[in-house]
């Protein structure tokens, strides 16, 4: 799905799926190919948010924490303050930072995403595999308490 709001290819989704299932060896070829594709796209269209957002997650999954942090920070700067999809984009950046092991940034992005009132809530966050390592952090409980999920 490549649009003005997202840049997800079949190989990106395959690579991340293998990564989340704990099969890094199977994920690597997909993620490396996607990383090359995204870097080419970024060279042709510098600063393109959708490419930066996906590259953040790919580099994080490849274990390139410094690169992922830098790309996520650049992507964060390019989100429009009033963007319709702001909460989703911040959620995706949080996932990238969680994948990279950059917990402080992940929590910052999650807090900002939840504060937008976006469709993402603690249930969605709790089910997303990128955030699994954050569940033992006291900040996760604090977010759960500040943004409880309403049950009808």
Coordinates of C-alpha atoms in Angstrom, one line a residue:
X1 CA 0.0 0.0 0.0
X2 CA 1.8 3.1 -1.2
X3 CA -0.2 6.3 -0.8
X4 CA 0.3 9.8 0.4
X5 CA -0.3 8.5 4.0
X6 CA 1.6 5.2 4.0
X7 CA 4.4 3.4 2.3
X8 CA 4.0 -0.3 2.9
X9 CA 5.0 -2.9 0.3
X10 CA 4.4 -6.6 0.4
X11 CA 8.1 -7.3 1.2
X12 CA 8.1 -4.8 4.0
X13 CA 5.0 -6.5 5.6
X14 CA 6.5 -9.9 5.1
X15 CA 9.8 -8.8 6.6
X16 CA 8.2 -7.3 9.7
X17 CA 5.8 -10.2 10.1
X18 CA 8.8 -12.7 10.1
X19 CA 10.6 -10.4 12.6
X20 CA 7.6 -10.2 14.9
X21 CA 7.2 -13.9 14.8
X22 CA 10.8 -14.3 16.0
X23 CA 12.2 -15.4 12.7
X24 CA 14.9 -12.8 12.2
X25 CA 16.7 -15.0 9.7
X26 CA 13.7 -15.2 7.4
X27 CA 13.0 -11.4 7.9
X28 CA 16.5 -10.2 7.0
X29 CA 16.4 -10.6 3.2
X30 CA 13.0 -8.9 2.9
X31 CA 14.0 -6.1 5.2
X32 CA 17.4 -5.6 3.5
X33 CA 15.7 -5.4 0.1
X34 CA 13.1 -3.0 1.4
X35 CA 15.7 -0.8 3.1
X36 CA 17.6 -0.5 -0.2
X37 CA 14.3 0.4 -1.9
X38 CA 13.4 3.0 0.7
X39 CA 16.8 4.6 0.6
X40 CA 16.6 4.9 -3.2
X41 CA 13.1 6.4 -2.9
X42 CA 14.4 8.8 -0.2
X43 CA 17.3 9.9 -2.5
X44 CA 14.8 10.7 -5.2
X45 CA 12.3 12.4 -2.9
X46 CA 14.2 13.7 0.1
X47 CA 12.2 14.2 3.3
X48 CA 9.2 12.2 2.1
X49 CA 7.4 11.4 5.3
X50 CA 5.8 8.0 4.3
X51 CA 9.2 6.7 3.2
X52 CA 10.9 8.0 6.4
X53 CA 8.2 6.3 8.6
X54 CA 8.7 2.9 6.9
X55 CA 12.5 3.2 6.9
X56 CA 12.4 3.9 10.6
X57 CA 10.7 0.6 11.3
X58 CA 12.8 -1.4 8.8
X59 CA 16.1 -0.1 10.2
X60 CA 14.9 -0.7 13.7
X61 CA 14.0 -4.3 12.8
X62 CA 17.5 -4.7 11.2
X63 CA 19.1 -3.7 14.5
X64 CA 20.3 -0.3 13.2
X65 CA 19.2 1.7 16.3
X66 CA 21.2 4.9 15.6
X67 CA 19.9 5.1 12.0
X68 CA 16.4 4.3 13.1
X69 CA 16.4 7.0 15.8
X70 CA 17.7 9.6 13.3
X71 CA 15.2 8.6 10.6
X72 CA 12.3 8.6 13.1
X73 CA 13.3 12.0 14.4
X74 CA 13.3 13.4 10.9
X75 CA 9.9 11.8 10.2
X76 CA 8.6 13.3 13.4
X77 CA 9.6 16.7 12.2
X78 CA 7.7 16.2 9.0
X79 CA 4.3 15.3 10.5
X80 CA 1.9 18.2 9.9
X81 CA 0.5 19.5 13.2
X82 CA -3.0 19.2 12.0
X83 CA -2.6 16.0 9.9
X84 CA -5.7 13.8 9.8
X85 CA -3.5 10.7 10.4
X86 CA -1.2 12.3 13.0
X87 CA -2.0 9.8 15.7
X88 CA -1.5 6.8 13.4
X89 CA 1.8 8.2 12.2
X90 CA 3.1 8.8 15.7
X91 CA 2.0 5.3 16.7
X92 CA 4.0 3.9 13.8
X93 CA 7.1 5.9 14.8
X94 CA 6.6 4.6 18.4
X95 CA 6.6 1.1 17.0
X96 CA 9.9 1.8 15.2
X97 CA 11.5 3.2 18.3
X98 CA 10.2 0.2 20.4
X99 CA 11.7 -2.2 17.8
X100 CA 15.0 -0.3 18.0
X101 CA 15.0 -0.6 21.8
X102 CA 14.8 3.2 22.2
X103 CA 12.2 3.0 24.9
X104 CA 12.2 6.7 25.9
X105 CA 11.4 7.8 22.4
X106 CA 8.8 5.0 22.0
X107 CA 7.0 6.2 25.1
X108 CA 7.2 9.9 24.0
X109 CA 5.6 9.0 20.6
X110 CA 3.0 6.8 22.2
X111 CA 2.0 9.5 24.7
X112 CA 1.7 12.0 21.8
X113 CA -0.3 9.5 19.7
X114 CA -2.7 8.7 22.5
X115 CA -3.1 12.5 23.2
X116 CA -4.4 13.1 19.7
X117 CA -7.5 11.0 20.4
X118 CA -6.6 8.8 17.4
X119 CA -8.3 5.4 17.0
X120 CA -5.2 3.8 18.6
X121 CA -5.8 3.0 22.2
X122 CA -4.1 0.9 24.8
X123 CA -5.9 -2.2 23.5
X124 CA -4.3 -1.8 20.1
X125 CA -0.9 -0.9 21.7
X126 CA -1.1 -4.0 23.9
X127 CA -1.7 -6.3 21.0
X128 CA 1.0 -4.9 18.7
X129 CA 4.2 -7.1 19.0
X130 CA 6.6 -4.1 18.8
X131 CA 5.4 -2.9 22.2
X132 CA 5.8 -6.3 24.0
X133 CA 9.1 -5.3 25.5
X134 CA 7.6 -2.1 27.0
X135 CA 4.9 -3.9 29.0
X136 CA 7.2 -4.4 32.0
X137 CA 8.1 -0.7 32.2
X138 CA 6.2 1.4 34.7
X139 CA 5.5 4.0 32.0
X140 CA 3.4 1.4 30.2
X141 CA 1.2 1.1 33.3
X142 CA 1.0 4.9 33.6
X143 CA -0.2 5.2 30.0
X144 CA -2.8 2.5 30.6
X145 CA -4.1 4.4 33.6
X146 CA -4.1 7.8 31.9
X147 CA -5.7 6.4 28.7
X148 CA -8.1 3.6 29.9
X149 CA -10.1 1.8 27.3
X150 CA -13.8 2.4 27.6
X151 CA -15.8 -0.9 27.6
X152 CA -19.4 -0.5 26.4

